[in-house]
Short mmCIF file of C-alpha atoms in Angstrom, two decimals:
data_model
loop_
_atom_site.label_atom_id
_atom_site.label_comp_id
_atom_site.label_asym_id
_atom_site.label_seq_id
_atom_site.Cartn_x
_atom_site.Cartn_y
_atom_site.Cartn_z
CA MET U 1 -0.13 0.03 -0.02
CA ALA U 2 2.89 2.36 0.82
CA GLU U 3 4.20 1.81 -2.60
CA LYS U 4 0.95 2.53 -4.34
CA LYS U 5 0.52 5.75 -2.29
CA ALA U 6 4.03 6.82 -3.41
CA ILE U 7 3.10 6.83 -7.12
CA ALA U 8 -0.36 7.98 -7.01
CA ASP U 9 -2.50 10.62 -5.16
CA ALA U 10 -5.03 9.23 -2.79
CA LEU U 11 -8.54 9.92 -3.87
CA ILE U 12 -11.97 8.70 -3.25
CA CYS U 13 -13.49 6.38 -5.93
CA THR U 14 -17.03 5.55 -6.07
CA VAL U 15 -19.74 4.43 -8.42
CA ASP U 16 -23.25 5.85 -8.73
CA VAL U 17 -26.33 4.47 -10.63
CA VAL U 18 -29.02 6.49 -12.28
CA LEU U 19 -31.78 3.90 -11.92
CA LEU U 20 -34.50 5.05 -14.42
CA THR U 21 -38.13 3.82 -14.73
CA LEU U 22 -41.30 4.93 -16.22
CA HIS U 23 -44.05 5.35 -13.58
CA GLU U 24 -47.26 7.09 -14.07
CA GLN U 25 -46.35 8.00 -17.55
CA GLN U 26 -43.35 9.92 -16.23
CA LEU U 27 -39.61 9.03 -16.39
CA GLN U 28 -38.58 8.67 -12.66
CA VAL U 29 -35.35 8.01 -10.89
CA ALA U 30 -34.98 5.77 -7.91
CA LEU U 31 -33.45 7.33 -4.84
CA ILE U 32 -32.49 5.93 -1.43
CA GLU U 33 -31.85 7.31 1.95
CA ARG U 34 -28.14 7.59 2.57
CA GLU U 35 -27.18 5.44 5.65
CA HIS U 36 -24.01 7.11 6.56
CA ALA U 37 -22.33 10.54 6.61
CA PRO U 38 -21.90 12.72 4.73
CA PHE U 39 -25.51 13.66 4.11
CA GLU U 40 -26.93 10.97 6.30
CA GLY U 41 -30.65 10.54 5.73
CA ALA U 42 -30.69 12.50 2.51
CA LEU U 43 -32.17 11.03 -0.65
CA ALA U 44 -29.46 10.22 -3.11
CA LEU U 45 -28.49 7.94 -5.91
CA PRO U 46 -27.76 4.29 -4.98
CA GLY U 47 -23.82 4.23 -4.99
CA GLY U 48 -20.83 3.22 -2.97
CA TYR U 49 -16.98 2.83 -2.96
CA VAL U 50 -15.19 0.59 -5.52
CA ARG U 51 -14.04 -2.42 -3.57
CA THR U 52 -10.85 -3.54 -5.22
CA ALA U 53 -10.86 -6.86 -3.42
CA GLN U 54 -14.14 -7.98 -5.02
CA ASP U 55 -14.97 -5.72 -7.98
CA ARG U 56 -13.23 -6.64 -11.24
CA SER U 57 -14.28 -3.26 -12.72
CA THR U 58 -16.25 -0.29 -12.05
CA THR U 59 -19.07 -1.74 -13.95
CA GLU U 60 -18.99 -4.81 -11.69
CA ALA U 61 -19.11 -2.38 -8.79
CA ALA U 62 -22.16 -0.68 -10.18
CA VAL U 63 -23.90 -4.22 -10.75
CA ARG U 64 -23.11 -4.96 -6.98
CA VAL U 65 -24.51 -1.72 -5.83
CA LEU U 66 -27.79 -2.48 -7.79
CA ARG U 67 -27.86 -5.99 -6.27
CA GLU U 68 -27.25 -4.79 -2.74
CA LYS U 69 -29.28 -1.72 -2.64
CA ALA U 70 -32.16 -2.41 -5.26
CA ALA U 71 -32.26 -6.20 -5.38
CA LEU U 72 -31.84 -6.06 -9.22
CA ALA U 73 -29.92 -8.99 -10.87
CA SER U 74 -29.19 -7.89 -14.48
CA PRO U 75 -30.85 -4.65 -15.65
CA TRP U 76 -29.85 -2.82 -18.65
CA LEU U 77 -26.68 -0.84 -17.52
CA GLU U 78 -24.44 1.46 -19.30
CA GLN U 79 -21.59 3.65 -18.31
CA LEU U 80 -22.45 7.34 -18.35
CA GLY U 81 -19.22 9.08 -17.55
CA SER U 82 -17.00 10.29 -14.65
CA PHE U 83 -17.71 13.05 -12.37
CA SER U 84 -14.66 14.40 -10.45
CA GLY U 85 -13.03 17.10 -8.60
CA PRO U 86 -12.09 18.49 -5.26
CA GLU U 87 -15.48 19.83 -4.15
CA ARG U 88 -18.06 17.35 -5.19
CA ASP U 89 -17.55 15.38 -1.81
CA PRO U 90 -16.85 16.93 1.50
CA ARG U 91 -14.38 14.24 2.24
CA GLY U 92 -12.02 15.25 -0.41
CA TRP U 93 -11.01 14.92 -4.11
CA SER U 94 -13.33 12.32 -5.53
CA LEU U 95 -14.10 10.57 -8.70
CA SER U 96 -17.60 8.81 -9.27
CA VAL U 97 -18.00 6.81 -12.36
CA ALA U 98 -21.80 7.00 -13.05
CA TYR U 99 -23.94 4.55 -14.72
CA TYR U 100 -27.47 4.46 -15.82
CA ALA U 101 -29.85 1.65 -15.66
CA LEU U 102 -33.32 1.17 -17.18
CA VAL U 103 -35.87 -1.14 -15.66
CA PRO U 104 -39.70 -1.71 -15.86
CA ALA U 105 -41.38 -0.15 -12.79
CA ALA U 106 -42.79 -3.50 -11.66
CA LEU U 107 -39.19 -4.62 -10.83
CA LEU U 108 -39.00 -1.74 -8.15
CA GLU U 109 -42.32 -2.28 -6.47
CA GLY U 110 -42.35 -3.51 -3.01
CA GLN U 111 -38.83 -2.26 -2.20
CA PRO U 112 -39.27 0.05 0.80
CA GLY U 113 -35.80 1.39 0.46
CA LEU U 114 -36.30 2.86 -2.95
CA GLN U 115 -38.19 6.16 -3.57
CA LEU U 116 -39.16 7.12 -7.03
CA ARG U 117 -39.02 10.77 -7.98
CA PRO U 118 -39.94 12.23 -11.45
CA VAL U 119 -36.85 13.44 -13.08
CA ALA U 120 -38.68 16.63 -14.16
CA ARG U 121 -39.20 17.65 -10.36
CA LEU U 122 -35.99 16.47 -8.52
CA PRO U 123 -35.72 17.12 -4.78
CA ARG U 124 -32.64 18.71 -3.40
CA LEU U 125 -29.81 16.34 -3.80
CA PRO U 126 -26.35 15.89 -2.30
CA PHE U 127 -23.10 15.95 -4.04
CA ASP U 128 -23.39 16.54 -7.76
CA HIS U 129 -26.25 14.06 -8.08
CA ARG U 130 -28.61 16.47 -9.81
CA ALA U 131 -26.02 17.01 -12.59
CA ILE U 132 -25.42 13.26 -12.95
CA ILE U 133 -29.27 12.56 -13.22
CA GLU U 134 -29.61 15.38 -15.82
CA ALA U 135 -26.71 13.96 -17.83
CA ALA U 136 -28.21 10.46 -17.63
CA VAL U 137 -31.64 11.79 -18.76
CA ALA U 138 -30.12 13.67 -21.64
CA ARG U 139 -28.24 10.56 -22.69
CA VAL U 140 -31.24 8.38 -22.61
CA ARG U 141 -33.52 10.84 -24.44
CA THR U 142 -30.84 11.19 -27.29
CA LYS U 143 -30.26 7.55 -27.51
CA SER U 144 -34.08 6.86 -27.51
CA GLN U 145 -34.41 8.94 -30.74
CA TYR U 146 -32.47 6.20 -32.77
CA SER U 147 -32.29 2.97 -30.71
CA SER U 148 -34.11 0.23 -28.96
CA LEU U 149 -33.01 1.60 -25.59
CA PRO U 150 -36.55 2.41 -24.35
CA VAL U 151 -37.79 -1.20 -24.66
CA HIS U 152 -35.75 -1.84 -21.30
CA LEU U 153 -38.36 0.21 -19.60
CA CYS U 154 -41.14 -2.32 -20.67
CA GLY U 155 -41.87 -5.58 -19.01
CA GLU U 156 -41.14 -8.90 -20.46
CA THR U 157 -43.99 -8.68 -22.93
CA PHE U 158 -45.77 -5.70 -24.26
CA THR U 159 -48.12 -4.53 -27.07
CA LEU U 160 -46.90 -2.09 -29.92
CA PRO U 161 -49.15 0.72 -28.45
CA GLN U 162 -47.62 0.15 -25.01
CA LEU U 163 -44.06 0.43 -26.48
CA GLN U 164 -45.17 3.48 -28.44
CA ALA U 165 -46.41 5.16 -25.27
CA VAL U 166 -43.05 4.37 -23.63
CA TYR U 167 -41.09 6.08 -26.47
CA GLU U 168 -43.47 9.07 -26.38
CA ALA U 169 -43.01 9.43 -22.54
CA LEU U 170 -39.29 9.51 -22.95
CA LEU U 171 -39.25 11.89 -25.94
CA GLY U 172 -41.93 14.14 -24.39
CA GLU U 173 -43.84 14.36 -27.67
CA PRO U 174 -46.35 12.24 -29.70
CA ILE U 175 -45.06 9.96 -32.45
CA ASN U 176 -46.88 9.36 -35.66
CA LYS U 177 -48.14 5.67 -35.43
CA VAL U 178 -47.37 4.69 -39.08
CA SER U 179 -43.86 5.99 -38.90
CA PHE U 180 -43.33 4.42 -35.33
CA ARG U 181 -44.21 0.87 -36.76
CA ARG U 182 -41.94 1.37 -39.51
CA LYS U 183 -38.95 2.44 -37.31
CA ILE U 184 -39.66 -0.57 -35.09
CA ASP U 185 -39.70 -2.90 -38.01
CA GLN U 186 -36.19 -1.33 -39.27
CA LEU U 187 -34.91 -1.86 -35.71
CA GLY U 188 -35.67 -5.58 -35.78
CA MET U 189 -35.51 -5.60 -32.12
CA VAL U 190 -38.93 -7.11 -31.09
CA GLU U 191 -40.63 -10.43 -32.03
CA PRO U 192 -44.37 -11.45 -31.42
CA VAL U 193 -44.92 -13.82 -28.70
CA GLU U 194 -46.72 -16.70 -30.48
CA GLY U 195 -50.21 -17.15 -29.35
CA ALA U 196 -50.10 -14.35 -26.70
CA GLN U 197 -52.44 -11.58 -26.97
CA GLU U 198 -53.76 -8.86 -24.63
CA LEU U 199 -57.40 -7.69 -24.61
CA GLY U 200 -57.40 -4.11 -25.64
CA ARG U 201 -59.61 -1.43 -24.07
CA ALA U 202 -62.17 -1.91 -26.73
CA ASN U 203 -61.91 -5.68 -26.36
CA ARG U 204 -59.98 -5.89 -29.56
CA PRO U 205 -57.12 -8.42 -28.80
CA ALA U 206 -53.55 -6.85 -29.21
CA GLN U 207 -50.66 -9.01 -30.13
CA LEU U 208 -47.94 -9.24 -27.48
CA TYR U 209 -44.18 -8.70 -28.32
CA ARG U 210 -40.89 -9.31 -26.64
CA LEU U 211 -37.38 -8.15 -27.13
CA ARG U 212 -35.43 -10.47 -29.32
CA ARG U 213 -32.79 -12.42 -27.47
CA ALA U 214 -29.89 -10.79 -29.50
CA PHE U 215 -30.87 -7.34 -28.19
CA ARG U 216 -30.94 -7.99 -24.44
CA GLN U 217 -27.28 -6.86 -24.03
CA LYS U 218 -26.88 -4.70 -27.10
CA LEU U 219 -28.83 -1.98 -28.73
CA SER U 220 -30.32 -1.94 -32.15
CA LEU U 221 -29.58 1.50 -33.79
CA LEU U 222 -31.63 3.30 -36.42
CA GLU U 223 -29.96 5.13 -39.27
CA ARG U 224 -32.44 8.12 -38.92
CA GLY U 225 -34.01 9.35 -35.52
CA LEU U 226 -37.60 8.82 -34.66
CA ASN U 227 -38.40 12.41 -35.06
CA ALA U 228 -36.24 13.18 -38.06
CA ARG U 229 -38.47 15.17 -40.38
CA ASN U 230 -39.52 12.70 -43.20
CA MET C 1 -4.66 10.73 4.35
CA ALA C 2 -5.03 8.14 6.98
CA GLU C 3 -8.71 8.95 7.15
CA LYS C 4 -9.35 8.60 3.45
CA LYS C 5 -7.55 5.27 3.21
CA ALA C 6 -9.82 4.04 5.97
CA ILE C 7 -12.91 4.89 4.10
CA ALA C 8 -11.94 3.87 0.55
CA ASP C 9 -9.62 1.30 -1.03
CA ALA C 10 -6.42 2.55 -2.59
CA LEU C 11 -6.36 2.41 -6.38
CA ILE C 12 -4.32 4.11 -9.06
CA CYS C 13 -6.18 6.65 -10.96
CA THR C 14 -4.99 7.97 -14.33
CA VAL C 15 -6.15 9.81 -17.60
CA ASP C 16 -5.23 8.83 -20.87
CA VAL C 17 -5.88 10.68 -24.25
CA VAL C 18 -6.51 9.36 -27.61
CA LEU C 19 -5.17 12.10 -29.75
CA LEU C 20 -6.58 11.57 -33.32
CA THR C 21 -5.53 13.39 -36.52
CA LEU C 22 -5.92 12.78 -40.27
CA HIS C 23 -2.53 12.32 -41.99
CA GLU C 24 -1.98 10.90 -45.46
CA GLN C 25 -6.00 10.66 -45.85
CA GLN C 26 -5.85 8.16 -42.83
CA LEU C 27 -7.21 8.57 -39.24
CA GLN C 28 -4.03 8.25 -37.02
CA VAL C 29 -3.34 8.28 -33.42
CA ALA C 30 -0.42 10.08 -31.66
CA LEU C 31 1.69 7.77 -29.45
CA ILE C 32 4.72 8.64 -27.28
CA GLU C 33 7.45 6.65 -25.82
CA ARG C 34 7.00 5.87 -22.09
CA GLU C 35 9.62 7.40 -19.98
CA HIS C 36 9.10 5.34 -16.89
CA ALA C 37 8.21 1.80 -15.75
CA PRO C 38 6.06 -0.17 -16.37
CA PHE C 39 6.54 -0.61 -20.14
CA GLU C 40 9.41 1.96 -20.27
CA GLY C 41 10.22 2.94 -23.79
CA ALA C 42 6.96 1.39 -25.36
CA LEU C 43 4.83 3.42 -27.47
CA ALA C 44 1.76 4.31 -25.56
CA LEU C 45 -1.17 6.78 -25.25
CA PRO C 46 -0.21 10.08 -23.63
CA GLY C 47 -1.40 9.91 -20.13
CA GLY C 48 -0.49 10.41 -16.52
CA TYR C 49 -1.67 10.41 -12.82
CA VAL C 50 -4.61 12.64 -11.69
CA ARG C 51 -2.79 15.08 -9.48
CA THR C 52 -5.28 16.13 -6.89
CA ALA C 53 -3.28 19.13 -5.69
CA GLN C 54 -3.46 20.73 -9.18
CA ASP C 55 -6.23 19.18 -11.26
CA ARG C 56 -9.73 20.36 -10.54
CA SER C 57 -11.28 17.43 -12.44
CA THR C 58 -10.09 14.51 -14.76
CA THR C 59 -10.88 16.71 -17.67
CA GLU C 60 -8.33 19.26 -16.31
CA ALA C 61 -5.83 16.52 -15.98
CA ALA C 62 -6.34 15.45 -19.54
CA VAL C 63 -5.82 19.00 -20.58
CA ARG C 64 -2.66 19.21 -18.62
CA VAL C 65 -1.32 16.03 -20.06
CA LEU C 66 -1.96 17.45 -23.71
CA ARG C 67 -0.22 20.53 -22.68
CA GLU C 68 2.85 18.92 -21.28
CA LYS C 69 3.14 15.93 -23.60
CA ALA C 70 1.92 17.39 -26.98
CA ALA C 71 2.15 21.16 -26.43
CA LEU C 72 -1.57 21.51 -27.30
CA ALA C 73 -3.51 24.40 -25.89
CA SER C 74 -7.23 23.83 -26.42
CA PRO C 75 -8.01 21.07 -28.78
CA TRP C 76 -11.47 19.52 -29.11
CA LEU C 77 -11.57 17.13 -26.21
CA GLU C 78 -14.22 14.76 -24.95
CA GLN C 79 -14.44 12.17 -22.30
CA LEU C 80 -14.75 8.70 -23.72
CA GLY C 81 -15.15 6.72 -20.53
CA SER C 82 -13.49 4.83 -17.76
CA PHE C 83 -11.46 1.74 -18.07
CA SER C 84 -10.84 -0.26 -14.86
CA GLY C 85 -9.74 -3.49 -13.25
CA PRO C 86 -7.17 -5.44 -11.25
CA GLU C 87 -5.21 -6.64 -14.31
CA ARG C 88 -4.85 -3.59 -16.81
CA ASP C 89 -1.86 -2.13 -14.96
CA PRO C 90 0.84 -4.43 -13.49
CA ARG C 91 1.00 -1.97 -10.48
CA GLY C 92 -2.44 -3.03 -9.24
CA TRP C 93 -6.11 -2.16 -9.48
CA SER C 94 -6.38 0.92 -11.72
CA LEU C 95 -8.76 3.18 -13.30
CA SER C 96 -8.29 5.37 -16.19
CA VAL C 97 -10.55 7.97 -17.39
CA ALA C 98 -9.97 8.18 -21.17
CA TYR C 99 -10.58 11.20 -23.39
CA TYR C 100 -10.33 11.73 -27.12
CA ALA C 101 -9.12 14.84 -28.85
CA LEU C 102 -9.31 15.84 -32.47
CA VAL C 103 -6.67 18.04 -34.08
CA PRO C 104 -5.48 19.01 -37.48
CA ALA C 105 -2.15 17.25 -38.46
CA ALA C 106 -0.35 20.49 -38.76
CA LEU C 107 -0.69 21.12 -34.92
CA LEU C 108 1.39 17.91 -34.31
CA GLU C 109 4.19 18.43 -36.78
CA GLY C 110 7.67 19.20 -35.45
CA GLN C 111 7.00 17.44 -32.26
CA PRO C 112 9.65 14.74 -32.04
CA GLY C 113 8.21 13.05 -29.04
CA LEU C 114 4.89 12.31 -30.87
CA GLN C 115 4.50 9.37 -33.40
CA LEU C 116 1.59 8.97 -35.50
CA ARG C 117 0.26 5.48 -36.20
CA PRO C 118 -2.68 4.72 -38.43
CA VAL C 119 -5.63 3.33 -36.26
CA ALA C 120 -6.13 0.69 -38.91
CA ARG C 121 -2.64 -0.73 -38.22
CA LEU C 122 -1.86 -0.21 -34.62
CA PRO C 123 1.42 -1.48 -33.07
CA ARG C 124 1.58 -3.70 -29.96
CA LEU C 125 0.47 -1.40 -27.00
CA PRO C 126 0.73 -1.70 -23.20
CA PHE C 127 -1.96 -1.76 -20.87
CA ASP C 128 -5.51 -1.92 -22.47
CA HIS C 129 -4.45 1.04 -24.92
CA ARG C 130 -5.63 -0.76 -27.81
CA ALA C 131 -9.06 -1.34 -26.59
CA ILE C 132 -9.12 2.37 -25.52
CA ILE C 133 -8.13 3.47 -29.00
CA GLU C 134 -10.64 1.13 -30.68
CA ALA C 135 -13.36 2.53 -28.48
CA ALA C 136 -12.52 6.06 -29.36
CA VAL C 137 -12.32 5.50 -33.05
CA ALA C 138 -15.71 3.73 -32.96
CA ARG C 139 -17.12 6.70 -30.97
CA VAL C 140 -15.72 9.23 -33.38
CA ARG C 141 -17.00 7.44 -36.48
CA THR C 142 -20.52 7.15 -34.93
CA LYS C 143 -20.60 10.89 -34.00
CA SER C 144 -19.17 11.84 -37.40
CA GLN C 145 -22.31 10.40 -39.14
CA TYR C 146 -24.55 13.05 -37.59
CA SER C 147 -22.47 15.99 -36.15
CA SER C 148 -19.88 18.58 -36.91
CA LEU C 149 -17.22 16.63 -35.08
CA PRO C 150 -14.89 16.02 -37.99
CA VAL C 151 -14.44 19.67 -38.50
CA HIS C 152 -11.95 19.64 -35.64
CA LEU C 153 -9.62 17.54 -38.00
CA CYS C 154 -9.42 20.39 -40.30
CA GLY C 155 -7.15 23.57 -40.08
CA GLU C 156 -8.51 27.01 -39.35
CA THR C 157 -9.89 27.31 -43.00
CA PHE C 158 -10.83 24.78 -45.47
CA THR C 159 -12.74 24.53 -48.67
CA LEU C 160 -15.90 22.30 -48.85
CA PRO C 161 -14.25 19.53 -50.99
CA GLN C 162 -11.58 19.24 -48.17
CA LEU C 163 -14.17 19.19 -45.59
CA GLN C 164 -15.89 16.40 -47.61
CA ALA C 165 -12.66 14.39 -47.92
CA VAL C 166 -12.21 14.56 -44.06
CA TYR C 167 -15.71 13.08 -43.56
CA GLU C 168 -15.04 10.42 -46.23
CA ALA C 169 -11.70 9.44 -44.60
CA LEU C 170 -13.38 9.14 -41.25
CA LEU C 171 -16.50 7.14 -42.46
CA GLY C 172 -14.39 5.17 -44.86
CA GLU C 173 -16.82 5.49 -47.65
CA PRO C 174 -17.63 8.09 -50.36
CA ILE C 175 -20.42 10.65 -49.60
CA ASN C 176 -22.59 12.03 -52.52
CA LYS C 177 -21.58 15.68 -52.96
CA VAL C 178 -25.16 17.07 -53.14
CA SER C 179 -26.36 15.27 -50.12
CA PHE C 180 -23.09 16.24 -48.29
CA ARG C 181 -23.66 19.99 -49.10
CA ARG C 182 -27.22 19.88 -47.91
CA LYS C 183 -26.22 18.11 -44.59
CA ILE C 184 -23.57 20.79 -43.97
CA ASP C 185 -26.02 23.54 -44.61
CA GLN C 186 -28.39 21.78 -42.06
CA LEU C 187 -25.58 21.74 -39.50
CA GLY C 188 -25.03 25.42 -40.00
CA MET C 189 -21.57 25.03 -38.46
CA VAL C 190 -19.38 26.57 -41.06
CA GLU C 191 -19.23 30.08 -42.45
CA PRO C 192 -17.56 31.47 -45.55
CA VAL C 193 -14.43 33.49 -44.89
CA GLU C 194 -15.06 36.72 -46.61
CA GLY C 195 -12.84 37.38 -49.60
CA ALA C 196 -10.70 34.18 -48.97
CA GLN C 197 -10.36 31.67 -51.74
CA GLU C 198 -8.09 28.91 -52.61
CA LEU C 199 -6.85 28.09 -56.13
CA GLY C 200 -8.24 24.68 -56.85
CA ARG C 201 -6.27 22.12 -59.01
CA ALA C 202 -7.95 23.32 -62.14
CA ASN C 203 -7.27 26.88 -61.29
CA ARG C 204 -10.85 27.44 -60.23
CA PRO C 205 -10.84 29.32 -57.08
CA ALA C 206 -12.70 27.63 -54.28
CA GLN C 207 -14.27 29.51 -51.31
CA LEU C 208 -12.54 29.02 -47.85
CA TYR C 209 -14.73 28.34 -44.89
CA ARG C 210 -14.22 28.18 -41.21
CA LEU C 211 -16.05 26.78 -38.20
CA ARG C 212 -18.67 29.21 -36.65
CA ARG C 213 -17.54 30.53 -33.32
CA ALA C 214 -20.67 28.94 -31.64
CA PHE C 215 -19.54 25.43 -32.49
CA ARG C 216 -15.99 25.56 -31.36
CA GLN C 217 -16.82 24.24 -28.01
CA LYS C 218 -20.07 22.46 -28.83
CA LEU C 219 -21.13 20.16 -31.65
CA SER C 220 -23.90 20.75 -34.20
CA LEU C 221 -26.02 17.66 -34.72
CA LEU C 222 -27.97 16.36 -37.52
CA GLU C 223 -31.38 14.69 -37.16
CA ARG C 224 -30.44 12.13 -39.76
CA GLY C 225 -27.12 10.63 -40.33
CA LEU C 226 -24.98 11.60 -43.40
CA ASN C 227 -25.40 8.01 -44.77
CA ALA C 228 -29.03 7.60 -43.94
CA ARG C 229 -30.61 6.18 -47.14
CA ASN C 230 -32.67 8.78 -48.74
#
């Protein structure tokens, strides 16, 4: 340890996860009450120190944090970026590698430790957690324009109108149905679940779809964004 | 220091910069010979420890590295992501925040410490520097499809055919001239330099352009990629 300290400055290294879901047609972020100082008791992003004895990467640290603090096994998870500096943490110069995860709201139900808050009305947050959440939301919205990313907010199976509603909630504007269906075809990311239908509101059965296996761990990308004019 | 060590594991924290340029119509990366162990004498990415006493963020550390090792003042610089784990550095568990920078080749000329290598034919590299370079190149190619990013590889002024050649070299395929001009108009990122023309090969003078001031520090984005069909 002495040797390491001689060659590199000591700094605090953590991971934080922006856990996003769609609840009441709104994009919401899952926050938890901090158990320890600094900011004990405050709502904050789930996060923690990188534990070099057990985490083989910061991604593994983020996966561990989600497992320990949100009981999630393998949600869609991507690195957002690093946030660093001498003032973001009162304990000293710190670096947080931030991730974002997308999960269906059903996976978060019944977890008393987690509190959902709409990203459009965030409470006061410690550290630079507001900036981290805003960066994650901007990234998710941009990526949603041209990829299969939003499907990770849906449950195992969904109808195409439900999927369209998810895209619309994320992008914050209506999408033309014909154009949406064409884009979804182009993305090639979903497949009908054979023999599975859901009764629609007008009692017209709607076909259920699911994400194709090939896209559970990688995104499908559009050449043109969903809202590109023509 | 004892307090910090008590609350967080010690790990090595560095920044590395993938410094890209266009040379002989090829995307090339600038490498330097390492002055110290490990891998002393090997060609590697310019990088270094985060110095908490002077760097106010990892971005500032990357800017300092470029200033010290490549004599560059303010190139286009963006964070690529973090690379971490117990095995990427023989000194122990390490985390590198990687950045990529785009500069015109002229800015790198006459710097004996820097060696350019085509990204398509990388030499053997220490650490995970090959993976970092490949990730940077993939990011730059994707972003070049729908943004003004490649303009940072051009000099102060350039003709539209020169700018098109830069896009083509990056994307690795020819672009239709009419479609290219329309996209450049949509991006609104360049402006003609009044009264400045360059003699073309057939002695037809070509208008010189420059990047608009508003886009020197932020990208202009297209709704549709350059190679989107139709």
